[in-house]
Coordinates of C-alpha atoms and ligand atoms in Angstrom, one line a residue:
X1 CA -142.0 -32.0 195.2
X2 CA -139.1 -30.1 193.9
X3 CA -136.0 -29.8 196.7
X4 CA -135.1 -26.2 197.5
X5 CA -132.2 -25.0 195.5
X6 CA -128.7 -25.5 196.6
X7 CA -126.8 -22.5 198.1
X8 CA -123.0 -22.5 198.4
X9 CA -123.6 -21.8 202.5
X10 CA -125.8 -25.4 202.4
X11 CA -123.0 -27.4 200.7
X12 CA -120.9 -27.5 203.3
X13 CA -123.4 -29.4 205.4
X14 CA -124.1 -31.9 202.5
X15 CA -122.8 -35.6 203.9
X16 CA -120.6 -36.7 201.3
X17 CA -119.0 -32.9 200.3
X18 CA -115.3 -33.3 200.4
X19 CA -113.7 -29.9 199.0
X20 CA -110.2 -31.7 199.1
X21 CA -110.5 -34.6 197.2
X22 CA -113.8 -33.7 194.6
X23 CA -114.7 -36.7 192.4
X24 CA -114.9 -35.9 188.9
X25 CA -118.9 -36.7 188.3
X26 CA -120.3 -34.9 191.8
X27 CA -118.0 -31.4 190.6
X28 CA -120.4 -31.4 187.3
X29 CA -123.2 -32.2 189.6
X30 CA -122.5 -29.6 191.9
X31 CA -121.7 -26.8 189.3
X32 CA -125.0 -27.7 187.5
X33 CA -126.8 -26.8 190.3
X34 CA -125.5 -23.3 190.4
X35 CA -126.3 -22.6 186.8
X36 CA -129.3 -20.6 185.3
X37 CA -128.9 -19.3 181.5
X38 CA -129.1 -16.6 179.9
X39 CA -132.7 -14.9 178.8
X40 CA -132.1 -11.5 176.6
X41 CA -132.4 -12.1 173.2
X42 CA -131.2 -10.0 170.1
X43 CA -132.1 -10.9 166.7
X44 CA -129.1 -11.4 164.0
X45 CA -128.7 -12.3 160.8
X46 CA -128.5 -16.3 159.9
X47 CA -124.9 -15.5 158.1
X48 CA -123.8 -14.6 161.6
X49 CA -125.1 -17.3 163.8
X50 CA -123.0 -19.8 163.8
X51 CA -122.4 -20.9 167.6
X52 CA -124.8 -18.7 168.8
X53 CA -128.1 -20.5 170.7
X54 CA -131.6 -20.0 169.8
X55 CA -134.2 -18.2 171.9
X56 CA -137.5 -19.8 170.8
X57 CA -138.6 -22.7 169.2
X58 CA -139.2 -22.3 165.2
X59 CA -141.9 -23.4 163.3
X60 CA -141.8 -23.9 159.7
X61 CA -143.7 -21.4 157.6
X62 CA -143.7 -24.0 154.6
X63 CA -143.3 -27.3 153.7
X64 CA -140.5 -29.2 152.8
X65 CA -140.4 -30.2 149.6
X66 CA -142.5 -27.3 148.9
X67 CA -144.1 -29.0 145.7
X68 CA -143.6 -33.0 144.5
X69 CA -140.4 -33.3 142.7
X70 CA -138.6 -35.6 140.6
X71 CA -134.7 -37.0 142.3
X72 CA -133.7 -38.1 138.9
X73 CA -133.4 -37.4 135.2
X74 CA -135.6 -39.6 133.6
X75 CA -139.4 -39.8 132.4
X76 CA -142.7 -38.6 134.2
X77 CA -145.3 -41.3 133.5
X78 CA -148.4 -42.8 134.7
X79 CA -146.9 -46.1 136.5
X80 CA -150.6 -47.6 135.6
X81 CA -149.4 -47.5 131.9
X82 CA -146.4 -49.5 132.2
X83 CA -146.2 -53.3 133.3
X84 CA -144.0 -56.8 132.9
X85 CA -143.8 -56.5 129.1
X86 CA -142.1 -53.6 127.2
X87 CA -144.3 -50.3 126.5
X88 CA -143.9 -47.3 124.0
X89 CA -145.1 -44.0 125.3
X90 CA -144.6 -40.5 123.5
X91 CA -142.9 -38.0 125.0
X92 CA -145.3 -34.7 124.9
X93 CA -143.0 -31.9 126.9
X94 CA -139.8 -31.4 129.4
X95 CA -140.3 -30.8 133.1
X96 CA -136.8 -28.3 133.6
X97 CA -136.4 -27.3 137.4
X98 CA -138.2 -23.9 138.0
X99 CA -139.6 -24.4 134.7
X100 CA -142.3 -27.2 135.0
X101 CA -144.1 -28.8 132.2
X102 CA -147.6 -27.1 132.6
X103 CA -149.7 -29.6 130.6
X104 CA -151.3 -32.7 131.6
X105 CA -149.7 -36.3 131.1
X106 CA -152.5 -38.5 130.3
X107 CA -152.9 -42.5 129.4
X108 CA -149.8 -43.5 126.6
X109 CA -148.0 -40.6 127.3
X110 CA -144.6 -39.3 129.1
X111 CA -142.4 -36.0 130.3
X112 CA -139.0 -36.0 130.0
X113 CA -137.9 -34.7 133.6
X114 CA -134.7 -33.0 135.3
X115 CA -133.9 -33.8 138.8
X116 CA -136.0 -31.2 140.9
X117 CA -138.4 -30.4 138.4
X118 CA -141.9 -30.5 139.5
X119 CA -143.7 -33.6 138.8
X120 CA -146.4 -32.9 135.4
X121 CA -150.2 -33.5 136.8
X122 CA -151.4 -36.8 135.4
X123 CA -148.0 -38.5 136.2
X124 CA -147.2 -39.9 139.0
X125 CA -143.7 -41.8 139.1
X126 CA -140.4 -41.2 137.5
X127 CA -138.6 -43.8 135.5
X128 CA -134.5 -43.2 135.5
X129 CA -133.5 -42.3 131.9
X130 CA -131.0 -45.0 131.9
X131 CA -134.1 -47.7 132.2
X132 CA -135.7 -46.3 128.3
X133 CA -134.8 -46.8 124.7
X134 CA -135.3 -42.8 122.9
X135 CA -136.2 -42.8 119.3
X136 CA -137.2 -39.3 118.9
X137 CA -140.4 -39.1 121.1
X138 CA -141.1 -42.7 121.2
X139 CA -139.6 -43.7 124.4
X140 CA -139.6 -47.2 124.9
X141 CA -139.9 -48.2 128.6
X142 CA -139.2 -52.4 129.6
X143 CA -139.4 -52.5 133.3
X144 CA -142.4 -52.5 135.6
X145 CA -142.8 -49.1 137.4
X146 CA -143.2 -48.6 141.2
X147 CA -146.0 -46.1 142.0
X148 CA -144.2 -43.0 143.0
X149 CA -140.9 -44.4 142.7
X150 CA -137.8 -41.2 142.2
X151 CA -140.5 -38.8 143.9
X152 CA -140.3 -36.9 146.5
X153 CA -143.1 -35.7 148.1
X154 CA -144.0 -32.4 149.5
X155 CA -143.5 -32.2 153.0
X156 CA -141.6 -35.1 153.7
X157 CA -138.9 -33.6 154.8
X158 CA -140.6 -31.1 157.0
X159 CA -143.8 -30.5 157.2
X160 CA -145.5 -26.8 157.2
X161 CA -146.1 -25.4 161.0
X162 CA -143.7 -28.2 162.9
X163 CA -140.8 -27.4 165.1
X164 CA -138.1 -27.1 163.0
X165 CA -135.2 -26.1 165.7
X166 CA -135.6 -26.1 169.4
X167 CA -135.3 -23.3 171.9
X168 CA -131.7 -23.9 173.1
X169 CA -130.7 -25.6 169.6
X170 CA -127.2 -24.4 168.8
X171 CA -126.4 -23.3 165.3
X172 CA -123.8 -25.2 163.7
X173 CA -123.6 -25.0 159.6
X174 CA -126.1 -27.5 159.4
X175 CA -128.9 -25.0 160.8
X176 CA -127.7 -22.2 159.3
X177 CA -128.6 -24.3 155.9
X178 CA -131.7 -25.3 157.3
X179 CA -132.9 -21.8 158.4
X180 CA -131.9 -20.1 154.7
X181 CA -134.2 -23.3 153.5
X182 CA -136.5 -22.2 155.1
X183 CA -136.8 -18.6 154.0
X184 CA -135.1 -17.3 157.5
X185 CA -133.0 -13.7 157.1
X186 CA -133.0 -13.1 160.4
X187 CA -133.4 -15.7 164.0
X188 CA -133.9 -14.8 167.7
X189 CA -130.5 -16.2 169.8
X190 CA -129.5 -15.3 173.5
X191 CA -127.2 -12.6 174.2
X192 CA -123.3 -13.9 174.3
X193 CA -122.3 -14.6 177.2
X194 CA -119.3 -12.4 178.6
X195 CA -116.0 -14.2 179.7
X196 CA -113.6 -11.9 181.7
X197 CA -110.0 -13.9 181.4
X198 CA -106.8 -13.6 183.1
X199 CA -103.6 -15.3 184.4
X200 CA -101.7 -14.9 187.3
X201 CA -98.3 -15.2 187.9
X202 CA -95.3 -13.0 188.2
X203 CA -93.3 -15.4 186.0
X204 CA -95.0 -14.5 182.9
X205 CA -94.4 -12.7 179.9
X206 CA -96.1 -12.1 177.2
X207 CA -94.9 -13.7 173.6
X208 CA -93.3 -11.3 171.6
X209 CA -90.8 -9.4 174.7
X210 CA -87.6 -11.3 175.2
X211 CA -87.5 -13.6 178.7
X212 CA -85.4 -12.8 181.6
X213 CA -84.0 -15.5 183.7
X214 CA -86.3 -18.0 185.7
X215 CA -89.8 -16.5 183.1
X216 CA -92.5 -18.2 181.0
X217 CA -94.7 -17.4 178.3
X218 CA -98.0 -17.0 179.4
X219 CA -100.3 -19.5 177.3
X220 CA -102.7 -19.9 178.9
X221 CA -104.2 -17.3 178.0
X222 CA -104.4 -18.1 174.5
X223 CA -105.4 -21.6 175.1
X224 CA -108.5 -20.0 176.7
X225 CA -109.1 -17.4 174.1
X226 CA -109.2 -20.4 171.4
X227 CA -111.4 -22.5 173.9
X228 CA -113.8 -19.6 173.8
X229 CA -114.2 -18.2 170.8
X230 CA -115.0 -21.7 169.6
X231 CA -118.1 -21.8 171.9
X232 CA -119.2 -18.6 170.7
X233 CA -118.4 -16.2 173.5
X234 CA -117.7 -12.7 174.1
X235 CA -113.9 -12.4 175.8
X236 CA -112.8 -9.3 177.7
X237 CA -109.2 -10.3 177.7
X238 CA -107.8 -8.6 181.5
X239 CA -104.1 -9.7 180.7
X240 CA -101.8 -10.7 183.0
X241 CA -102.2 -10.0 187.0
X242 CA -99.1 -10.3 189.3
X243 CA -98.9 -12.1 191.8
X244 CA -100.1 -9.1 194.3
X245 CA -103.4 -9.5 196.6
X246 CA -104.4 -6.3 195.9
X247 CA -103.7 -6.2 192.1
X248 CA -105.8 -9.6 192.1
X249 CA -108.2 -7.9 194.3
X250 CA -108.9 -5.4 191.7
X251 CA -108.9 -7.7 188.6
X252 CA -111.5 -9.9 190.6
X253 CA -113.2 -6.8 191.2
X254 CA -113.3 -5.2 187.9
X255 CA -114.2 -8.4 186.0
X256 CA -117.2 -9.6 188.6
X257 CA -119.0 -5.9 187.4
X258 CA -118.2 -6.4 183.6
X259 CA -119.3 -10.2 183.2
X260 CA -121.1 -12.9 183.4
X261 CA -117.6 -15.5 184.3
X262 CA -114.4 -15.1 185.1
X263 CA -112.2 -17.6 184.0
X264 CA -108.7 -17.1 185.5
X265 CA -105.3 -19.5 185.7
X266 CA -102.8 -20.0 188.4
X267 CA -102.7 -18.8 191.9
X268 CA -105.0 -21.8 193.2
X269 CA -102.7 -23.9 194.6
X270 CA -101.4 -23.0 198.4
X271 CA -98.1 -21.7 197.3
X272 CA -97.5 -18.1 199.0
X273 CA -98.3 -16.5 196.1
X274 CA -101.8 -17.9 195.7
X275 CA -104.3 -15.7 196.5
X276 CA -107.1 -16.6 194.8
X277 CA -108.9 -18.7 197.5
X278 CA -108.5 -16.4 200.4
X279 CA -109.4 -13.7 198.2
X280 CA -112.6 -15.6 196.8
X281 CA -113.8 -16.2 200.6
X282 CA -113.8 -12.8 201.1
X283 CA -115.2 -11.1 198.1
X284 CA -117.6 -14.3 197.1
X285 CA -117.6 -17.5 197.5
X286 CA -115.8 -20.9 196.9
X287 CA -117.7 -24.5 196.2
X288 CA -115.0 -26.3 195.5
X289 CA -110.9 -26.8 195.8
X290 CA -109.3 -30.1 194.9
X291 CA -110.4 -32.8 192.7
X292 CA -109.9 -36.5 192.7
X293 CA -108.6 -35.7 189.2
X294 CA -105.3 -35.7 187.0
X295 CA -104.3 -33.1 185.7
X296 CA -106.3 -30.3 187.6
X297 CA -106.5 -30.9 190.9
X298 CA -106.6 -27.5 192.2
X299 CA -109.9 -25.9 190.8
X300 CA -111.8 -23.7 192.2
X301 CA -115.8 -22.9 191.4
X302 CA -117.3 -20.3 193.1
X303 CA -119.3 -17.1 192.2
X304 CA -118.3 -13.1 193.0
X305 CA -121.6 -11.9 193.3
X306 CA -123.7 -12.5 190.2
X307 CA -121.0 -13.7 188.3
X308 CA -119.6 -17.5 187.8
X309 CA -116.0 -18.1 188.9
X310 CA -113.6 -20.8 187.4
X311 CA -110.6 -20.5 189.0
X312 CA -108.3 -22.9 186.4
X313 CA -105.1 -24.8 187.5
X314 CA -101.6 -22.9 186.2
X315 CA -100.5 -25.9 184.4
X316 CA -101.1 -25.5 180.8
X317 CA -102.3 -29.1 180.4
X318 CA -104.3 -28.9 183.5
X319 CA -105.9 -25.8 182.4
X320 CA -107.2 -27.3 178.9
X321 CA -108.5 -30.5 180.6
X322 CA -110.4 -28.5 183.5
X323 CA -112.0 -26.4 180.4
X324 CA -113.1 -29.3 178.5
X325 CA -114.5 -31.2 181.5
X326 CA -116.1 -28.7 183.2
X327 CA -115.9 -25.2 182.4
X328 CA -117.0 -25.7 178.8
X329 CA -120.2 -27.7 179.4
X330 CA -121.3 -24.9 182.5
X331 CA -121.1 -22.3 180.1
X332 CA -123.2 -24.0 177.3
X333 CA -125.6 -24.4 179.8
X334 CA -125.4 -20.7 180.6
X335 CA -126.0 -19.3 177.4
X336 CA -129.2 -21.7 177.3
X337 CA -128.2 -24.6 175.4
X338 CA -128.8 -27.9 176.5
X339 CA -125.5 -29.9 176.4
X340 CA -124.8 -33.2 175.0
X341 CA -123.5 -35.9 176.7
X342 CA -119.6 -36.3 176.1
X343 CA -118.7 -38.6 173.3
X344 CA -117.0 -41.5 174.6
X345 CA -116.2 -44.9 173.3
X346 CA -113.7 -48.0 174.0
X347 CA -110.0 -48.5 172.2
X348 CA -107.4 -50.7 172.7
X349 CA -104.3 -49.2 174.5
X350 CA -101.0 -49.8 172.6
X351 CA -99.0 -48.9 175.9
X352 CA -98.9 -49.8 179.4
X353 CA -100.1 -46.8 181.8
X354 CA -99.0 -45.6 184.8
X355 CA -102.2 -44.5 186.8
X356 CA -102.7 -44.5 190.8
X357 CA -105.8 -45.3 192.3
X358 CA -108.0 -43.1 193.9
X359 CA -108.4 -40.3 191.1
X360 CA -109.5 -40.0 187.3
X361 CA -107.0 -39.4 185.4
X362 CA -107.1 -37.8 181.9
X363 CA -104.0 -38.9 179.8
X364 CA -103.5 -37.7 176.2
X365 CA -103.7 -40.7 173.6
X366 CA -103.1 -40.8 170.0
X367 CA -105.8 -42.7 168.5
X368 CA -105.6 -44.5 165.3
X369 CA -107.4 -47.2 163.1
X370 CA -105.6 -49.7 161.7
X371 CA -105.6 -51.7 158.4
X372 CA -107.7 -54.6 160.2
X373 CA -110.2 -51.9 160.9
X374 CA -109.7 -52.2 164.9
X375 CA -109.1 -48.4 166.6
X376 CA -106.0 -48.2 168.8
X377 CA -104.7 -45.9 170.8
X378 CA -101.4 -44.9 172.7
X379 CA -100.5 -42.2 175.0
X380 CA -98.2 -39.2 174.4
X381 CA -95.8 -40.4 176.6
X382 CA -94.5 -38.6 179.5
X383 CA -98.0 -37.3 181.1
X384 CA -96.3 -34.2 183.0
X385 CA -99.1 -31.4 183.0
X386 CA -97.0 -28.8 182.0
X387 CA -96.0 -30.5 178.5
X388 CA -98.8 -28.9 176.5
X389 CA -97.4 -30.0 173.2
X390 CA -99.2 -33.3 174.3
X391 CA -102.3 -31.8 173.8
X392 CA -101.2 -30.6 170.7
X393 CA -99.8 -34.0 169.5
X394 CA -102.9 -36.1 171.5
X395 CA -106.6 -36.2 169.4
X396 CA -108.3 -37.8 172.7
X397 CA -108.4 -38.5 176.4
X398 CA -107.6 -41.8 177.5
X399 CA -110.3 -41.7 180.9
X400 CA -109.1 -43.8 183.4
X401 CA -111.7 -44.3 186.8
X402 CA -110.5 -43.6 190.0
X403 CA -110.3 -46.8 191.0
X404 CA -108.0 -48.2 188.5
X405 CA -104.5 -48.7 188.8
X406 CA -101.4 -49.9 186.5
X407 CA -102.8 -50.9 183.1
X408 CA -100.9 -53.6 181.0
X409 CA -100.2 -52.9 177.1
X410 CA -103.3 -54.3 175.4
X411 CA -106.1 -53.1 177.8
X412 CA -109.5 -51.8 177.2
X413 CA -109.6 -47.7 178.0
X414 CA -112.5 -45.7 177.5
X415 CA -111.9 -42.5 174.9
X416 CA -112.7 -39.5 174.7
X417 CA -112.3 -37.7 171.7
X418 CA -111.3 -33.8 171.1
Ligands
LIG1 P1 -99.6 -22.0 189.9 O1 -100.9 -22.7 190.0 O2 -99.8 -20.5 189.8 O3 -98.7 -22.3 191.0 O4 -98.9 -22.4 188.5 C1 -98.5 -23.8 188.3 C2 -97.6 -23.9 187.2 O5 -98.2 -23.4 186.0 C3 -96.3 -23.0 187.4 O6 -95.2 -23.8 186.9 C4 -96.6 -21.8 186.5 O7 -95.4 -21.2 186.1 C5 -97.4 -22.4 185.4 N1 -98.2 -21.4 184.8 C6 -99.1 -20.6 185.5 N2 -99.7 -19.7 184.7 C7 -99.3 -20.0 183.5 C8 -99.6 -19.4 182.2 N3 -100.5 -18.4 182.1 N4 -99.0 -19.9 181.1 C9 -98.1 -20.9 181.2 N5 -97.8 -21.5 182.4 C10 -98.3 -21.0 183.5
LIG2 MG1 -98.6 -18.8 190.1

């Protein structure tokens, strides 16, 4: 029997629901739950798919190879006719791709074939041309000959009426290529989803206008806009909000009615100026606040009505690390695909690492394979989450569980790679 869903009033009850100190694993959990995709569909054209998610499975209105083909220059023959000791056929035609011999090979005779010509009927194999002697059409063959040897057959690849691509596949290059193989102008995807983004602080300026004394940049901003137009998603960029309940109020507001999730950074810690809790309590709700994690403790999940809430940490670092580990993988599963597990593997750490117990930490490394073939990685350095050039610097995480502590130079760390 299924359990009834979760609601966000029935978490609180839950035994082992902590909203100060989150672990990493139950916060996926947890926002899983919460998550149903996406059902309109539009139909586009292939040429504009890429990222986007398919909305039905796809059969295959043909077969792959459509017709038996040769995979290398060479000669058509019956395999039959050749054996142990050397063999003079005569050549009677070419096979050119989309131009096939249209005669019949019979018993002494050959075609000379081009890779992806169709095979001649009577032949069945095809001999490389490096592997004959030519003396005008007397081709001399010395080698035994595999039945259906540098063939390949119709439908092997796929065959006529399978599922070629899953509901909830998404399109990278590699289906794109695929579908046009297919014949495919056009495909059936889910809508975009619709990300309403903005940041929060009155420190913030935006690049291009000269600072005034005790201001930032805002990047985190563009950090998210990259994030998400790599997934594929549609951005209503809100700006900058001050730090003012009622201008936050009305940015919450606004964005809840226009889109699906609100991604937003800053203002979710307990400084004064954070209002982004107390106002999610009273226009929505809140799942969860602080996370056995490092960097990005202070996240908040939550929904204002329909829509899905990620409140993201101000830190720049903290904000690209809360993304990848959670935010990204919730909204795959919202516009209806069906996300893969992370990629993760072991490397040997070139530094010692500072890590307390009791949360996962998430530390940039520098990963690199060296001449003896071994993949080693360091950290950045100085793990500060407001030094984003780390993440610029970094190409992986270096995971560390909550329990562990101290590592020594030379230890096993589990990798993540971005
Ligand atoms: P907060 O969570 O609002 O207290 O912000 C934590 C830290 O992140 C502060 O040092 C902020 O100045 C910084 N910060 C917040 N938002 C941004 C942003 N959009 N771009 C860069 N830094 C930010
Ligand atoms: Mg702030």
């Amino acid at each position: 029997m299924q359990s009834p869903p979760l609601t966000l009033s029935t978490l609180a009850s839950m035994e082992d629901y902590d909203p100060n100190s989150m672990p990493v694993e139950q916060a996926r959990l947890l926002i899983k739950k919460f998550l149903s995709p996406v059902t309109d569909s539009e139909t586009i054209k292939v040429e504009k798919s890429l990222n986007r998610t398919l909305a039905a499975n796809l059969f295959s209105p043909m077969n792959v190879p459509p017709h038996d083909y040769s995979s290398m220059d060479g000669y058509a023959v019956r395999s039959a006719d050749l054996g142990n000791s050397s063999v003079t056929l005569k050549q009677i035609g070419t096979s050119f791709a989309g131009n096939g011999f249209k005669g019949t090979v019979a018993s002494g005779e050959c075609v000379r074939i081009m890779t992806g010509a169709t095979l001649p009927v009577g032949s069945d194999s095809v001999v490389m041309q490096e592997q004959v002697k030519v003396d005008g059409d007397k081709i001399k063959f010395s080698l035994p000959c595999k039945i259906g040897q540098n063939i390949r057959l119709t439908g092997e690849d796929i065959q006529k009426g399978a599922v070629v691509l899953a509901q909830g596949q998404r399109i990278s290059s590699a289906e794109m290529g695929l579908l046009a193989s297919l014949g495919f102008a056009e495909i059936s995807v889910f809508r975009k989803l619709k990300i309403a983004i903005f940041s929060t602080g009155d420190e913030l300026v935006q690049p291009g206008k000269a600072l005034a004394g005790g201001q930032i940049y805002d990047s985190n901003r563009f950090t998210l806009i990259g994030l998400l137009t790599e997934l594929g998603a549609e951005i209503l960029d809100m700006g900058n909000i001050r730090d003012d309940k009622e201008a936050v109020r009305t940015a919450l507001q606004k964005a809840s009615s226009q889109a699906d999730v609100i991604i937003t950074s800053g203002g979710v810690s307990v400084g004064d100026a954070d209002y982004i809790k107390e106002l999610l309590d009273e226009l929505g709700e809140v799942v969860f606040w602080k996370l056995a994690m490092k960097p990005g403790r202070p996240l908040a999940y939550g929904k204002v009505g329909h829509c899905h809430f990620f409140g993201l940490p101000g830190n720049p670092v903290a904000v690209m690390v809360t993304f990848l580990q959670f935010v990204r993988n919730a909204l795959w599963e919202l516009m209806g695909q069906h996300p893969k597990p992370v990629f993760s593997f072991q490397a040997i750490c070139t530094t010692p690492i500072k890590k307390a117990a009791g949360r996962t930490e998430f530390q940039r490394g520098i990963l690199t394979q060296e001449d003896d073939g071994v993949w080693r990685v360091q950290t950045t350095g100085e793990q500060g989450s407001g030094i984003l050039s780390s993440m610029s610097r970094a190409n992986c995480f270096i995971v560390l569980p909550m329990e562990q502590g101290n590592l020594e130079q030379g230890s096993v760390v589990q990798i993540q790679l971005f």
